[in-house]
Each structure stands twice: as structure tokens, then as C-alpha cells.
Backbone as CSV, one residue per row, in Angstrom:
resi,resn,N_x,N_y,N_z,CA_x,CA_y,CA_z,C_x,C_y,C_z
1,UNK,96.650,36.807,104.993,96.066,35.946,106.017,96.537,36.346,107.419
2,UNK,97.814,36.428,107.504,98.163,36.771,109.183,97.509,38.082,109.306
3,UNK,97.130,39.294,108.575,96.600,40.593,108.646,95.352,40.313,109.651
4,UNK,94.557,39.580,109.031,93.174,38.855,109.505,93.363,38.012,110.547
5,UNK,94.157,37.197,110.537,94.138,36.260,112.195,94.841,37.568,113.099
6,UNK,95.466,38.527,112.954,95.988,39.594,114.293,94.755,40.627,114.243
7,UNK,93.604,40.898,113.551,92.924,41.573,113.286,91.942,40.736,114.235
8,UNK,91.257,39.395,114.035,90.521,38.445,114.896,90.954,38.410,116.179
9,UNK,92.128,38.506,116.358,92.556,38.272,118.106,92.346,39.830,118.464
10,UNK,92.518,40.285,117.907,92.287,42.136,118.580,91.061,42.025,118.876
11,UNK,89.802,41.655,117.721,88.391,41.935,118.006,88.036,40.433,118.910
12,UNK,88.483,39.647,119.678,88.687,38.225,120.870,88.955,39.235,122.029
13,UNK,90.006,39.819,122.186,90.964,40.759,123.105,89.614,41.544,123.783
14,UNK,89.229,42.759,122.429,88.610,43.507,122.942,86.969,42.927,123.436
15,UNK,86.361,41.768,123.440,85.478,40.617,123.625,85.378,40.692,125.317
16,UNK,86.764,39.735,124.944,86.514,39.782,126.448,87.167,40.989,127.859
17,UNK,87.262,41.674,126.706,87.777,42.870,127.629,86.253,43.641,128.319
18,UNK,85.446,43.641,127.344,84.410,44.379,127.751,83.336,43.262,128.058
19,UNK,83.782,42.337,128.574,82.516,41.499,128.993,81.869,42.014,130.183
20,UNK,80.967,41.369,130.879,80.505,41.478,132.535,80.905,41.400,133.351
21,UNK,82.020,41.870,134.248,82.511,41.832,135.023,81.916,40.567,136.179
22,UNK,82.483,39.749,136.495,82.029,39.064,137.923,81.514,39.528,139.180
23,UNK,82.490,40.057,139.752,82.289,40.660,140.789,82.163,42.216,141.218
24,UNK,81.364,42.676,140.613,81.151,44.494,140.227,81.927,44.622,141.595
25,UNK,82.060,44.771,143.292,82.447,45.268,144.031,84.056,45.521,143.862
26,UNK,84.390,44.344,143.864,85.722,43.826,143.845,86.098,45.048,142.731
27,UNK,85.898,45.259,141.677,86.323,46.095,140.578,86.798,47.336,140.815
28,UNK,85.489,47.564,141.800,85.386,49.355,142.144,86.355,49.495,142.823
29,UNK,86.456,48.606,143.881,87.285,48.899,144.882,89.079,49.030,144.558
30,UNK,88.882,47.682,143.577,90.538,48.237,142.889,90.675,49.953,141.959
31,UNK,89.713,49.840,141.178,89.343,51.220,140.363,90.542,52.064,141.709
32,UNK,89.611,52.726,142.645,90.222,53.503,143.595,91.666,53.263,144.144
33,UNK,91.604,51.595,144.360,92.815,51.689,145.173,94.126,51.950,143.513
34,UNK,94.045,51.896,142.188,95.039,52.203,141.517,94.760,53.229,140.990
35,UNK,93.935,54.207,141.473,93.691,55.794,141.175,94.839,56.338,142.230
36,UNK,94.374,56.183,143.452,95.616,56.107,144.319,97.225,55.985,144.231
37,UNK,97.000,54.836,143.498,98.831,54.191,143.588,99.216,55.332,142.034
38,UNK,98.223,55.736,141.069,98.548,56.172,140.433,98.794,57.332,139.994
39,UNK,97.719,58.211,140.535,97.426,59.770,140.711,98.596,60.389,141.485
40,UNK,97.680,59.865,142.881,98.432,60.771,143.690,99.516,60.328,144.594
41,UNK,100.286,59.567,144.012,101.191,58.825,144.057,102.270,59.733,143.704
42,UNK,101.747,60.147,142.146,102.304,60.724,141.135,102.840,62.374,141.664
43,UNK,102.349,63.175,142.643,101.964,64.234,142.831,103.929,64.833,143.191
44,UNK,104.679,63.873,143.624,105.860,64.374,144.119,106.821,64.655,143.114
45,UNK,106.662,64.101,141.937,107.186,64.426,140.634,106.959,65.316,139.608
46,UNK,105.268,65.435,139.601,105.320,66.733,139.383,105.371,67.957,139.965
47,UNK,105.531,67.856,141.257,106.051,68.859,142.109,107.391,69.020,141.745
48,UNK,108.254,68.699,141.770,109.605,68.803,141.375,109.558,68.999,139.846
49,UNK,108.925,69.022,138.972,108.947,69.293,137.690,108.366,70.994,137.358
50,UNK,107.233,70.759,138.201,106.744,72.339,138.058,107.827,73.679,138.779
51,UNK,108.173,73.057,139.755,108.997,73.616,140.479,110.442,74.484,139.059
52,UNK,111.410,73.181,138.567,111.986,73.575,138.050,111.415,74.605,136.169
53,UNK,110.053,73.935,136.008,109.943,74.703,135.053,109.705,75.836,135.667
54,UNK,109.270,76.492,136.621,108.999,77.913,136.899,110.420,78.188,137.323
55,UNK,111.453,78.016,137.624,112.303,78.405,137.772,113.046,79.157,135.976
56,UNK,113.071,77.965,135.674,113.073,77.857,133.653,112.537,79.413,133.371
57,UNK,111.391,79.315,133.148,110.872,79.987,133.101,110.891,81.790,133.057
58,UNK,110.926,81.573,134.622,111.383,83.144,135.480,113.004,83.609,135.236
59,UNK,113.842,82.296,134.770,114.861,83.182,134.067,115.511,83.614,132.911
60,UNK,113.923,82.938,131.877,114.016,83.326,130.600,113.265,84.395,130.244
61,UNK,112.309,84.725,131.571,111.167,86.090,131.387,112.267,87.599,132.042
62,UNK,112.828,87.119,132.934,113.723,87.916,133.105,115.003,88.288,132.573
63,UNK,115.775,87.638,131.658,115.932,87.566,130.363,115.503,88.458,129.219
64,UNK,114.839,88.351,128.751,113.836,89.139,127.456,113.438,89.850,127.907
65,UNK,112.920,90.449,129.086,112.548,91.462,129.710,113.576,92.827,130.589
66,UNK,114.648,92.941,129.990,116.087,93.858,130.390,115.672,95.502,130.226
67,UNK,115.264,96.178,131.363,115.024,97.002,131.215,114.712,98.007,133.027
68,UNK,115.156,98.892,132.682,115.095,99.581,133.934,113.663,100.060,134.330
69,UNK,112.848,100.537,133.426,111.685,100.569,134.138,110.822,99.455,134.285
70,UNK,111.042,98.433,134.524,109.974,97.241,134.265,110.774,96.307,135.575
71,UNK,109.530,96.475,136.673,110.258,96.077,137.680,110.177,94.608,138.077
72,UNK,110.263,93.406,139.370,110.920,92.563,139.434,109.037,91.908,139.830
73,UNK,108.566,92.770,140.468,107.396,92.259,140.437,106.400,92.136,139.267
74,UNK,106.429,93.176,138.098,105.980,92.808,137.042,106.280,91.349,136.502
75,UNK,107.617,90.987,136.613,108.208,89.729,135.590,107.270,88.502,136.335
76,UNK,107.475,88.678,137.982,106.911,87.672,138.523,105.553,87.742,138.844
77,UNK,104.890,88.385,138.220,102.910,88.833,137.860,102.972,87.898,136.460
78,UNK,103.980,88.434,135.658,103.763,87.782,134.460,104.060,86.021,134.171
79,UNK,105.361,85.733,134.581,105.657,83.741,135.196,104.881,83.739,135.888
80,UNK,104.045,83.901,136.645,103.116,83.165,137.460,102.028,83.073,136.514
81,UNK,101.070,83.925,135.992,100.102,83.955,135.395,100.284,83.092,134.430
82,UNK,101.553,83.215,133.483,101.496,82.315,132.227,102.376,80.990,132.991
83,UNK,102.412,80.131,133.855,103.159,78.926,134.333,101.480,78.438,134.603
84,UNK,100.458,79.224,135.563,99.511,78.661,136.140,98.622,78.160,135.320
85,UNK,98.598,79.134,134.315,97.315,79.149,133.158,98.274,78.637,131.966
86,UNK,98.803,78.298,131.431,99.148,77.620,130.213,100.154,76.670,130.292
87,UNK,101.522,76.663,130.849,102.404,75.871,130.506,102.504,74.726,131.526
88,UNK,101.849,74.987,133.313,101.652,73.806,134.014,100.368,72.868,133.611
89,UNK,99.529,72.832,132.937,98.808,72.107,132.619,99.029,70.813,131.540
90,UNK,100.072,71.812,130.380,100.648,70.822,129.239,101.315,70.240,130.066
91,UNK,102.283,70.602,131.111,103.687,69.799,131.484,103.441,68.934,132.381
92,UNK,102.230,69.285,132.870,101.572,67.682,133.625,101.128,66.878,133.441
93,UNK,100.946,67.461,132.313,100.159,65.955,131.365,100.949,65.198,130.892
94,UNK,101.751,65.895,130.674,103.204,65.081,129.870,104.101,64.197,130.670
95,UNK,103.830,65.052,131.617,105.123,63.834,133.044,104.090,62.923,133.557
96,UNK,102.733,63.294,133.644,102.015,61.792,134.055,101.603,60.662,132.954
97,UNK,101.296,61.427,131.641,101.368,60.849,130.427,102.405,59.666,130.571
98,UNK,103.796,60.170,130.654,104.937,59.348,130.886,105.648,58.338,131.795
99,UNK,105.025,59.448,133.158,104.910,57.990,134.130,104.236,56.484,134.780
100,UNK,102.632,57.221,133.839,101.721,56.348,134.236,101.807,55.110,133.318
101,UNK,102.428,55.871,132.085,102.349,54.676,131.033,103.598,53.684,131.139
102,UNK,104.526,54.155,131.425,105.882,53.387,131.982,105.433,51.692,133.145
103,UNK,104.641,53.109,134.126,104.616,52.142,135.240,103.282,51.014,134.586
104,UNK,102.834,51.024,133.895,101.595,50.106,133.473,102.444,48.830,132.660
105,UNK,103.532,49.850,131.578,104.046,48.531,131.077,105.041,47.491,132.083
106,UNK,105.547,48.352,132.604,106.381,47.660,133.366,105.561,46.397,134.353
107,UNK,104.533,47.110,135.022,103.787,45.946,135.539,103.203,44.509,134.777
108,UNK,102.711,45.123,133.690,102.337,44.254,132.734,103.339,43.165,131.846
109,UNK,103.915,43.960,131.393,105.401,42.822,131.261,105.860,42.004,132.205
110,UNK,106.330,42.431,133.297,107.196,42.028,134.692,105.647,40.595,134.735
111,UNK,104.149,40.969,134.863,103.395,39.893,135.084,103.347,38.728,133.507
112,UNK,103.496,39.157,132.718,104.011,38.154,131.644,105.219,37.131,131.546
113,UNK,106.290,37.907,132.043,107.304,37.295,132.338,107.474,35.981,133.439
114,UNK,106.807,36.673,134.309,106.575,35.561,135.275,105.406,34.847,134.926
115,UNK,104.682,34.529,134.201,103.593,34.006,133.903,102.463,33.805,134.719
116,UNK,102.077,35.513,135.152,100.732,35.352,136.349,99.664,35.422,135.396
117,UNK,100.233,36.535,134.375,98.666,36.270,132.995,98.238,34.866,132.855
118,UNK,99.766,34.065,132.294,99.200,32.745,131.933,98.425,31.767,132.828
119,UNK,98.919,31.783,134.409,98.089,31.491,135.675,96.667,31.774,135.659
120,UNK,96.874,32.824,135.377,95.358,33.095,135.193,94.188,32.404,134.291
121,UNK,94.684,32.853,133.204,94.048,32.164,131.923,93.738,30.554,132.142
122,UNK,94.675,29.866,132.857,94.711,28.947,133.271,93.511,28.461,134.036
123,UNK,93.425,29.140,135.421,92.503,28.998,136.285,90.897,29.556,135.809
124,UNK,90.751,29.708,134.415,89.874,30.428,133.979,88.896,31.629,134.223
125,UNK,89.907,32.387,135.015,89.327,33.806,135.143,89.991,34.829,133.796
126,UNK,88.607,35.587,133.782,89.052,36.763,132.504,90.135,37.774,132.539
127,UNK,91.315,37.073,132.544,92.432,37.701,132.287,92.514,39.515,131.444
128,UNK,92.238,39.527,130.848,91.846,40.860,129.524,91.133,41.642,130.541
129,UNK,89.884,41.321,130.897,88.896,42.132,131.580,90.184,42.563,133.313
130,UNK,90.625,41.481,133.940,90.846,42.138,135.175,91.826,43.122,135.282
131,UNK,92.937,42.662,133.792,94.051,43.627,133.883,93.469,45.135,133.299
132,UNK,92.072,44.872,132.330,92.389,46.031,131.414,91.431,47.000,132.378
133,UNK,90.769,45.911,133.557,89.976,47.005,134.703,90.738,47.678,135.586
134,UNK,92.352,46.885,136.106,92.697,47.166,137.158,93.446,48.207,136.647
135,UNK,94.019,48.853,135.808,94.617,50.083,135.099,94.030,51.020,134.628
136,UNK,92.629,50.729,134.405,91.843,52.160,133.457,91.809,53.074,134.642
């Protein structure tokens, strides 16, 4: 029985998550403004992340690569090419993967705690729909 009543509130949840929005403007306009707070917000951390993996990197290619004819510009033809094209793409995904999702719970909790969800719910606006708009 509890399987089915947490199974019913998920398919309630997701209800009114995808209902009609009220005020289509109002929506968009947050859309952007937490693309903002979230994206490129984000941009100084992975700067400092890419940074040190190419460092990582360039002194593990130079490393495995010990040899007198194989010069200093080859190594750094080769870390650049493979940092640009393969390993900065995973590693950004991963540090925004990590930060974005941090900072969502944290907001989301921190507003539970204080009971602005429940405020809400209260005042009968669609709680589900504004939070699950103002984060996508």
C-alpha cells in the first residue's frame, strides 16, 4: 500500500508540474534570468578547473613522452588537441553537473526549511510548476 500512495503523489507532483502555466511572460523571463545565475555564473570555475586539468595533463604527456627527438612543441600540439577535443568537454560537464545540482538543492531545501513552499501552497499558487519552471 505505501508503494502505491508514493507512486500517486509522484503521478499528483508530476500533474501539477506540467500544468498551464499562469503567466507565460513572467516564466520566460525567469527561464533567462536563472540561465544566467546559472550558466554563466558558472564560467569562473570551470575556468580554474580546465586550467588545472591542462596543466595535469601537459605533465603527464610530457612524462610518457621522454625522448630527445620529440620536441616541446610536439607535446604541446598534442595536450592541446586532446584537452580541446575530448577531455574539456567531459570535465565540464562534470563540474557543472555538480555545481548546478548542489546549488538547486541547496535552494530548494534552504526554501523548505523556511517554509516559502508551504507559503505558497498556502496562498494557492502552483508551487511544483513555479519551482520546477524556475530551475529547468
Amino acid at each position: 500500500m505505501n508503494l502505491f500512495y508514493h507512486f500517486g503523489e509522484y503521478l499528483l507532483l508530476l500533474k501539477k508540474t506540467f500544468t498551464k502555466p499562469e503567466h507565460r511572460k513572467i516564466y520566460i523571463k525567469r527561464i533567462f534570468q536563472e540561465a544566467q545565475a546559472i550558466g554563466v555564473e558558472s564560467l569562473g570555475i570551470i575556468a580554474i578547473v580546465s586550467v588545472f586539468v591542462g596543466a595535469v595533463t601537459t605533465i603527464n604527456t610530457a612524462y610518457q613522452l621522454v625522448a630527445s627527438w620529440i620536441s616541446d612543441t610536439v607535446i604541446g600540439s598534442i595536450v592541446s588537441d586532446s584537452t580541446i577535443l575530448e577531455l574539456s568537454p567531459t570535465i565540464a560537464t562534470l563540474v557543472l553537473a555538480g555545481k548546478i545540482g548542489s546549488n538547486i538543492a541547496t535552494e530548494l531545501g534552504t526554501m523548505r526549511i523556511s517554509e516559502q513552499i508551504d507559503a505558497m501552497e498556502v496562498m494557492g499558487v502552483n508551487s511544483a510548476g513555479i519551482l520546477f519552471c524556475r530551475r529547468s
